[in-house]
XYZ file of C-alpha atoms in Angstrom:
262
model
C -16.308 -0.354 10.219
C -17.131 -1.712 6.766
C -17.671 0.783 3.883
C -21.105 1.403 2.471
C -21.498 -1.201 -0.296
C -23.859 1.075 -2.195
C -21.423 3.893 -2.923
C -17.983 4.263 -4.481
C -16.853 0.687 -3.997
C -13.263 0.055 -5.068
C -12.349 3.726 -5.590
C -9.331 5.042 -3.754
C -7.733 8.465 -3.855
C -4.713 8.355 -6.204
C -1.306 9.345 -4.821
C -0.322 12.959 -5.237
C 2.886 13.809 -7.160
C 5.739 15.224 -5.051
C 6.192 18.987 -5.021
C 9.868 19.527 -5.872
C 9.943 22.746 -7.931
C 11.496 24.664 -5.026
C 14.384 22.272 -4.280
C 17.011 24.094 -6.366
C 16.259 27.344 -4.510
C 17.718 25.933 -1.280
C 21.360 25.679 -2.483
C 20.940 28.722 -4.728
C 19.743 31.085 -1.996
C 22.054 29.674 0.703
C 25.191 29.972 -1.452
C 25.653 26.203 -1.426
C 25.069 25.628 2.300
C 21.884 23.657 1.608
C 23.341 21.481 -1.145
C 24.206 18.454 0.988
C 20.799 18.154 2.773
C 18.857 18.483 -0.497
C 21.030 15.894 -2.273
C 20.485 13.588 0.712
C 16.701 14.112 0.453
C 16.796 13.284 -3.251
C 18.900 10.176 -2.619
C 16.346 8.944 -0.075
C 13.428 9.594 -2.455
C 15.165 7.790 -5.316
C 16.731 5.084 -3.114
C 19.968 5.819 -4.960
C 23.249 4.712 -3.424
C 25.208 6.906 -5.867
C 23.465 10.102 -4.811
C 23.716 9.028 -1.173
C 27.510 8.827 -1.576
C 27.518 12.211 -3.343
C 25.577 13.751 -0.468
C 28.301 12.461 1.859
C 30.912 14.102 -0.372
C 28.999 17.388 -0.192
C 28.820 17.133 3.599
C 32.578 16.454 3.816
C 33.316 19.377 1.486
C 31.105 21.680 3.540
C 32.605 20.770 6.912
C 36.113 20.734 5.447
C 35.531 24.181 4.034
C 34.317 25.428 7.415
C 37.339 23.954 9.184
C 39.748 25.362 6.597
C 38.195 28.821 6.856
C 38.597 28.752 10.624
C 42.289 27.817 10.310
C 43.299 30.292 7.572
C 41.257 33.213 8.844
C 39.918 36.163 6.864
C 42.037 38.134 4.428
C 44.507 35.337 3.693
C 45.939 35.168 0.172
C 47.367 31.706 0.549
C 46.694 28.848 -1.828
C 44.489 27.282 0.846
C 42.176 30.286 0.780
C 41.891 30.046 -2.996
C 41.097 26.334 -2.734
C 38.419 27.009 -0.126
C 36.848 29.622 -2.370
C 36.736 27.112 -5.220
C 35.086 24.519 -2.963
C 32.449 27.073 -1.928
C 31.825 27.904 -5.587
C 31.430 24.216 -6.452
C 28.985 23.721 -3.564
C 26.994 26.684 -4.803
C 26.945 26.317 -8.577
C 27.368 22.560 -9.082
C 25.155 21.831 -6.099
C 22.336 23.979 -7.517
C 22.420 22.137 -10.849
C 22.674 18.773 -9.063
C 19.626 19.483 -6.907
C 17.720 20.720 -9.975
C 18.518 17.422 -11.694
C 17.338 15.444 -8.650
C 14.017 17.270 -8.427
C 13.272 16.298 -12.033
C 14.318 12.685 -11.399
C 12.040 12.403 -8.357
C 8.989 13.568 -10.329
C 9.895 11.424 -13.336
C 10.155 8.321 -11.156
C 6.796 9.069 -9.515
C 5.019 9.366 -12.875
C 6.883 6.284 -14.101
C 5.425 4.255 -11.234
C 1.954 5.731 -11.706
C 1.401 5.412 -15.436
C -2.338 4.795 -15.182
C -4.555 7.862 -15.619
C -5.831 9.251 -12.358
C -9.448 8.089 -11.937
C -12.187 10.507 -10.991
C -14.621 9.584 -8.214
C -17.891 8.382 -9.738
C -21.112 10.222 -9.176
C -23.101 8.831 -6.268
C -25.664 6.270 -7.283
C -24.380 5.777 -10.830
C -22.738 2.496 -11.828
C -19.589 3.768 -13.592
C -17.323 1.058 -15.084
C -14.070 0.658 -13.191
C -11.027 -1.331 -14.355
C -10.582 -4.855 -12.989
C -13.790 -4.837 -10.932
C -16.300 -7.622 -11.383
C -19.221 -5.961 -9.613
C -20.588 -2.454 -9.536
C -22.556 -1.026 -6.614
C -26.313 -0.820 -7.091
C -27.848 2.638 -7.575
C -29.029 4.543 -4.558
C -32.510 3.300 -3.667
C -35.499 5.560 -4.033
C -37.067 5.718 -0.594
C -40.463 6.480 -2.097
C -40.770 3.001 -3.570
C -39.644 -0.495 -2.727
C -36.118 -1.178 -4.109
C -35.842 -3.837 -6.786
C -33.000 -5.551 -4.896
C -33.057 -6.189 -1.186
C -30.285 -4.111 0.498
C -29.079 -7.103 2.514
C -28.751 -9.170 -0.658
C -26.938 -6.289 -2.374
C -24.429 -6.094 0.495
C -23.831 -9.834 0.349
C -23.253 -9.685 -3.406
C -20.889 -6.755 -2.960
C -18.831 -8.650 -0.360
C -18.686 -11.681 -2.651
C -17.316 -9.440 -5.416
C -14.712 -8.057 -2.992
C -13.612 -11.614 -2.187
C -13.174 -12.402 -5.872
C -11.094 -9.262 -6.346
C -8.943 -10.107 -3.309
C -8.370 -13.655 -4.572
C -7.238 -12.253 -7.920
C -4.778 -9.948 -6.166
C -3.468 -12.895 -4.125
C -2.957 -15.015 -7.253
C -1.410 -12.326 -9.465
C 0.398 -10.109 -6.939
C 1.214 -12.045 -3.751
C 3.497 -9.321 -2.383
C 0.703 -6.758 -2.592
C -1.699 -9.282 -1.042
C 0.676 -9.631 1.901
C 0.938 -5.847 2.234
C -2.871 -5.514 2.165
C -3.093 -8.295 4.820
C -5.682 -10.215 2.826
C -7.340 -12.905 4.912
C -5.941 -11.565 8.207
C -8.792 -9.989 10.206
C -6.702 -10.548 13.352
C -4.043 -7.989 12.326
C -4.549 -4.349 13.362
C -4.333 -1.470 10.923
C -5.939 -3.133 7.897
C -7.420 -0.672 5.390
C -8.292 -3.046 2.522
C -11.689 -4.750 2.689
C -11.258 -8.269 1.298
C -14.929 -9.172 1.739
C -14.387 -11.359 4.819
C -11.680 -13.755 3.613
C -9.939 -15.800 6.315
C -6.421 -17.191 5.921
C -6.801 -20.617 7.521
C -3.037 -21.175 7.592
C -2.251 -18.164 9.813
C -5.331 -16.839 11.667
C -5.450 -17.808 15.386
C -8.131 -20.149 16.665
C -10.206 -17.473 18.371
C -10.385 -15.472 15.127
C -11.248 -18.588 13.129
C -14.194 -19.196 15.432
C -15.301 -15.571 15.234
C -14.820 -14.963 11.497
C -16.150 -18.334 10.298
C -18.868 -18.542 12.992
C -17.865 -21.998 14.116
C -17.484 -23.575 17.518
C -14.221 -22.911 19.369
C -13.375 -26.659 19.741
C -13.635 -27.059 15.954
C -11.396 -24.020 15.455
C -8.831 -25.542 17.849
C -8.855 -28.794 15.875
C -8.284 -26.855 12.627
C -5.270 -25.103 14.166
C -3.850 -28.389 15.455
C -4.256 -30.035 12.039
C -2.641 -27.163 10.150
C 0.333 -27.130 12.535
C 0.699 -30.889 12.152
C 0.597 -30.783 8.318
C 2.355 -27.402 7.882
C -0.764 -25.701 6.551
C -3.501 -26.524 4.058
C -3.744 -25.919 0.334
C -7.469 -26.465 -0.315
C -10.776 -26.705 1.566
C -10.938 -30.448 0.878
C -7.904 -31.009 3.116
C -9.909 -29.606 6.019
C -12.429 -32.422 5.582
C -9.653 -35.008 5.571
C -7.606 -33.796 8.533
C -10.127 -32.055 10.812
C -12.350 -34.303 12.909
C -15.896 -33.086 13.302
C -15.965 -30.959 10.146
C -18.674 -32.170 7.774
C -19.192 -31.203 4.109
C -22.380 -29.401 5.098
C -20.557 -27.342 7.717
C -17.691 -26.573 5.313
C -20.133 -25.387 2.636
C -21.264 -22.593 4.982
C -17.870 -20.833 4.855
C -16.016 -22.508 1.974
C -16.064 -19.393 -0.241
C -14.488 -17.298 2.550
C -11.357 -19.438 2.920
C -7.982 -18.480 1.555
C -4.709 -20.414 1.931
C -1.528 -18.355 2.134
C 1.718 -20.402 2.068
C 3.394 -20.810 5.452
């Protein structure tokens, strides 16, 4: 289902910062037993190989300490018992400081990736300027009088603005365009509305016919031509290589075409 083009176009809820203030309490209150799992969690959040190795060291120290305690037994005054006590102290004290350091690093990395100020949702029906948008939704129509702009025309203009925004994302940030599945109405799970763009180099024939509103034989010829020439780079190549496609027919969907490299 397409979003209402008259309200809150282009606004998305910003990501929430991770809640890590309680991490250091786990090793502190468990006397070091929770050090290894919390260091592992921090290593995964930070994608840090160093902290991942350190979490393995903590796990080895913990299990080694458990095994050594089982062998020596309680009340032993041997050097092994003293060593095991030192390992437990390190897991407790050093582990608590290590986890406290990781919780600060995780939040610092989050705010480093999200340096832009968190936008507030605009009031309904008010055209509030938004960064990097070329079109703002029209105000909510007053049902007591005829709107100045036809709603169907407003929706068409909104979708055209979405296509321009999606093309800019494709040109400037191709990896994000691939993640947003721009031009791929055939893929399930899409959340980004690209205004109806169609990637001619990858969309199957049945989706070409449906999205571009063309005959299925013409869609099959487009697929055959793109496979023969390893994809297209511009709409003009469709006229050259696809039999039966006229300039008049191409003009009907030219602004909805996008060409991702194969």
